[in-house]
Amino acid sequence: EVQLVESGGGFVQPGGSLRLSCAASGFTFSNYAMSWVRQAPGKGLELVSTINGGGGATTYADSVKGRFTISRDNAKNTLYLQMNSLKPEDTAVYYCKKSSALRPPGQGTQVTVSS
């Protein structure tokens, strides 16, 4: 059974930073491209970033480019999202998923950016 458990969210002021983690189990993590997606209040899922299985190729939404960095540690079966220069519009529940999955399976982690 695929399990993805997100953590690291919280409350932060504009300009602050957070590092999200996603612990994976139930599949061969290194074989899959992985993505972070987010859902802001009253809005649909938004693709934030994607990384290939080896970690050498990444893509980002224009809204986060230059501020967020996706990475992975295949030895630890863990996906990360380093978020810097956070803005109020980054407020959302953040989820990780296999890039090929339609929807994320986990509960997500809440990120709130506010002064």
PDB file of C-alpha atoms in Angstrom:
ATOM      1  CA  GLU A   1       0.000   0.000   0.000  1.00  0.00           C
ATOM      2  CA  VAL A   2       1.333   3.395  -0.996  1.00  0.00           C
ATOM      3  CA  GLN A   3       1.774   5.664   2.004  1.00  0.00           C
ATOM      4  CA  LEU A   4       2.912   9.282   1.850  1.00  0.00           C
ATOM      5  CA  VAL A   5       3.090  11.267   5.081  1.00  0.00           C
ATOM      6  CA  GLU A   6       3.692  14.997   4.880  1.00  0.00           C
ATOM      7  CA  SER A   7       5.149  17.067   7.729  1.00  0.00           C
ATOM      8  CA  GLY A   8       6.881  20.363   8.427  1.00  0.00           C
ATOM      9  CA  GLY A   9       4.057  22.823   7.906  1.00  0.00           C
ATOM     10  CA  GLY A  10       3.234  25.620  10.282  1.00  0.00           C
ATOM     11  CA  PHE A  11       2.599  29.295  10.777  1.00  0.00           C
ATOM     12  CA  VAL A  12       5.183  31.713   9.437  1.00  0.00           C
ATOM     13  CA  GLN A  13       5.392  35.439   8.761  1.00  0.00           C
ATOM     14  CA  PRO A  14       5.818  36.765   5.217  1.00  0.00           C
ATOM     15  CA  GLY A  15       9.428  36.409   4.142  1.00  0.00           C
ATOM     16  CA  GLY A  16       9.966  33.389   6.342  1.00  0.00           C
ATOM     17  CA  SER A  17      10.974  29.841   5.464  1.00  0.00           C
ATOM     18  CA  LEU A  18       9.722  26.326   6.012  1.00  0.00           C
ATOM     19  CA  ARG A  19      10.962  22.893   4.970  1.00  0.00           C
ATOM     20  CA  LEU A  20       8.369  20.283   4.192  1.00  0.00           C
ATOM     21  CA  SER A  21       9.081  16.559   4.239  1.00  0.00           C
ATOM     22  CA  CYS A  22       7.215  13.621   2.739  1.00  0.00           C
ATOM     23  CA  ALA A  23       7.990  10.129   4.017  1.00  0.00           C
ATOM     24  CA  ALA A  24       7.206   7.433   1.439  1.00  0.00           C
ATOM     25  CA  SER A  25       6.577   3.726   1.890  1.00  0.00           C
ATOM     26  CA  GLY A  26       4.880   0.854   0.092  1.00  0.00           C
ATOM     27  CA  PHE A  27       6.616   1.322  -3.253  1.00  0.00           C
ATOM     28  CA  THR A  28      10.098   1.658  -4.758  1.00  0.00           C
ATOM     29  CA  PHE A  29      10.502   5.365  -4.166  1.00  0.00           C
ATOM     30  CA  SER A  30      13.477   5.934  -6.468  1.00  0.00           C
ATOM     31  CA  ASN A  31      11.559   4.574  -9.461  1.00  0.00           C
ATOM     32  CA  TYR A  32       9.006   7.364  -9.425  1.00  0.00           C
ATOM     33  CA  ALA A  33       8.902  11.039 -10.222  1.00  0.00           C
ATOM     34  CA  MET A  34       7.313  12.858  -7.302  1.00  0.00           C
ATOM     35  CA  SER A  35       5.411  16.105  -6.999  1.00  0.00           C
ATOM     36  CA  TRP A  36       4.309  18.630  -4.437  1.00  0.00           C
ATOM     37  CA  VAL A  37       0.837  20.062  -4.916  1.00  0.00           C
ATOM     38  CA  ARG A  38      -1.135  22.500  -2.801  1.00  0.00           C
ATOM     39  CA  GLN A  39      -4.714  23.489  -2.198  1.00  0.00           C
ATOM     40  CA  ALA A  40      -5.563  26.950  -0.986  1.00  0.00           C
ATOM     41  CA  PRO A  41      -8.881  27.628   0.747  1.00  0.00           C
ATOM     42  CA  GLY A  42     -11.731  27.493  -1.768  1.00  0.00           C
ATOM     43  CA  LYS A  43      -9.452  26.581  -4.667  1.00  0.00           C
ATOM     44  CA  GLY A  44      -8.456  23.445  -6.560  1.00  0.00           C
ATOM     45  CA  LEU A  45      -5.195  21.534  -6.454  1.00  0.00           C
ATOM     46  CA  GLU A  46      -2.206  23.405  -7.865  1.00  0.00           C
ATOM     47  CA  LEU A  47       0.968  21.673  -9.028  1.00  0.00           C
ATOM     48  CA  VAL A  48       3.898  23.302  -7.221  1.00  0.00           C
ATOM     49  CA  SER A  49       6.946  21.280  -8.229  1.00  0.00           C
ATOM     50  CA  THR A  50       8.079  17.956  -9.685  1.00  0.00           C
ATOM     51  CA  ILE A  51      11.319  15.986  -9.452  1.00  0.00           C
ATOM     52  CA  ASN A  52      12.348  12.908 -11.419  1.00  0.00           C
ATOM     53  CA  GLY A  53      13.300   9.616  -9.818  1.00  0.00           C
ATOM     54  CA  GLY A  54      17.019  10.304  -9.767  1.00  0.00           C
ATOM     55  CA  GLY A  55      16.630  13.851  -8.522  1.00  0.00           C
ATOM     56  CA  GLY A  56      18.419  15.453 -11.439  1.00  0.00           C
ATOM     57  CA  ALA A  57      15.479  17.129 -13.118  1.00  0.00           C
ATOM     58  CA  THR A  58      13.029  19.521 -11.502  1.00  0.00           C
ATOM     59  CA  THR A  59      10.201  21.791 -12.571  1.00  0.00           C
ATOM     60  CA  TYR A  60       8.384  24.564 -10.737  1.00  0.00           C
ATOM     61  CA  ALA A  61       5.216  26.568 -11.049  1.00  0.00           C
ATOM     62  CA  ASP A  62       5.926  30.136 -12.079  1.00  0.00           C
ATOM     63  CA  SER A  63       4.432  31.326  -8.800  1.00  0.00           C
ATOM     64  CA  VAL A  64       7.161  29.621  -6.729  1.00  0.00           C
ATOM     65  CA  LYS A  65      10.141  29.636  -9.102  1.00  0.00           C
ATOM     66  CA  GLY A  66      13.238  31.043  -7.434  1.00  0.00           C
ATOM     67  CA  ARG A  67      11.728  30.702  -3.940  1.00  0.00           C
ATOM     68  CA  PHE A  68      11.039  26.971  -3.543  1.00  0.00           C
ATOM     69  CA  THR A  69      13.432  24.054  -4.006  1.00  0.00           C
ATOM     70  CA  ILE A  70      12.348  20.438  -4.376  1.00  0.00           C
ATOM     71  CA  SER A  71      14.744  17.630  -3.514  1.00  0.00           C
ATOM     72  CA  ARG A  72      14.731  13.978  -2.537  1.00  0.00           C
ATOM     73  CA  ASP A  73      16.800  11.492  -0.589  1.00  0.00           C
ATOM     74  CA  ASN A  74      16.198   8.091  -2.141  1.00  0.00           C
ATOM     75  CA  ALA A  75      18.185   6.346   0.590  1.00  0.00           C
ATOM     76  CA  LYS A  76      15.696   7.699   3.124  1.00  0.00           C
ATOM     77  CA  ASN A  77      12.599   7.426   0.884  1.00  0.00           C
ATOM     78  CA  THR A  78      11.902  11.074   1.588  1.00  0.00           C
ATOM     79  CA  LEU A  79      10.851  14.031  -0.547  1.00  0.00           C
ATOM     80  CA  TYR A  80      11.484  17.631   0.528  1.00  0.00           C
ATOM     81  CA  LEU A  81      10.290  21.104  -0.321  1.00  0.00           C
ATOM     82  CA  GLN A  82      12.363  24.037   0.915  1.00  0.00           C
ATOM     83  CA  MET A  83      10.211  27.149   0.856  1.00  0.00           C
ATOM     84  CA  ASN A  84      11.849  30.556   1.221  1.00  0.00           C
ATOM     85  CA  SER A  85      10.540  34.115   0.939  1.00  0.00           C
ATOM     86  CA  LEU A  86       7.066  32.894   1.752  1.00  0.00           C
ATOM     87  CA  LYS A  87       4.088  35.039   0.784  1.00  0.00           C
ATOM     88  CA  PRO A  88       0.511  35.096   2.099  1.00  0.00           C
ATOM     89  CA  GLU A  89      -0.623  33.589  -1.203  1.00  0.00           C
ATOM     90  CA  ASP A  90       1.444  30.481  -0.416  1.00  0.00           C
ATOM     91  CA  THR A  91      -1.039  29.657   2.342  1.00  0.00           C
ATOM     92  CA  ALA A  92      -2.444  26.219   1.558  1.00  0.00           C
ATOM     93  CA  VAL A  93      -2.444  22.567   2.481  1.00  0.00           C
ATOM     94  CA  TYR A  94       0.598  20.989   0.843  1.00  0.00           C
ATOM     95  CA  TYR A  95       0.574  17.400  -0.368  1.00  0.00           C
ATOM     96  CA  CYS A  96       3.084  15.080  -1.980  1.00  0.00           C
ATOM     97  CA  LYS A  97       2.167  12.483  -4.569  1.00  0.00           C
ATOM     98  CA  LYS A  98       3.569  10.310  -7.274  1.00  0.00           C
ATOM     99  CA  SER A  99       3.637  12.571 -10.302  1.00  0.00           C
ATOM    100  CA  SER A 100       1.490  10.079 -12.208  1.00  0.00           C
ATOM    101  CA  ALA A 101      -1.184   9.968  -9.506  1.00  0.00           C
ATOM    102  CA  LEU A 102      -4.378  11.892 -10.047  1.00  0.00           C
ATOM    103  CA  ARG A 103      -4.749  12.882  -6.414  1.00  0.00           C
ATOM    104  CA  PRO A 104      -2.490  12.775  -3.344  1.00  0.00           C
ATOM    105  CA  PRO A 105      -3.232   9.963  -0.890  1.00  0.00           C
ATOM    106  CA  GLY A 106      -2.142  11.687   2.302  1.00  0.00           C
ATOM    107  CA  GLN A 107      -3.576  14.227   4.709  1.00  0.00           C
ATOM    108  CA  GLY A 108      -1.208  17.009   3.767  1.00  0.00           C
ATOM    109  CA  THR A 109       0.453  19.605   5.957  1.00  0.00           C
ATOM    110  CA  GLN A 110      -0.944  23.092   6.539  1.00  0.00           C
ATOM    111  CA  VAL A 111       1.190  26.113   5.690  1.00  0.00           C
ATOM    112  CA  THR A 112      -0.082  29.493   6.845  1.00  0.00           C
ATOM    113  CA  VAL A 113       1.754  32.678   5.901  1.00  0.00           C
ATOM    114  CA  SER A 114       0.465  35.730   7.701  1.00  0.00           C
ATOM    115  CA  SER A 115       1.618  38.753   9.642  1.00  0.00           C
TER     116      SER A 115
END
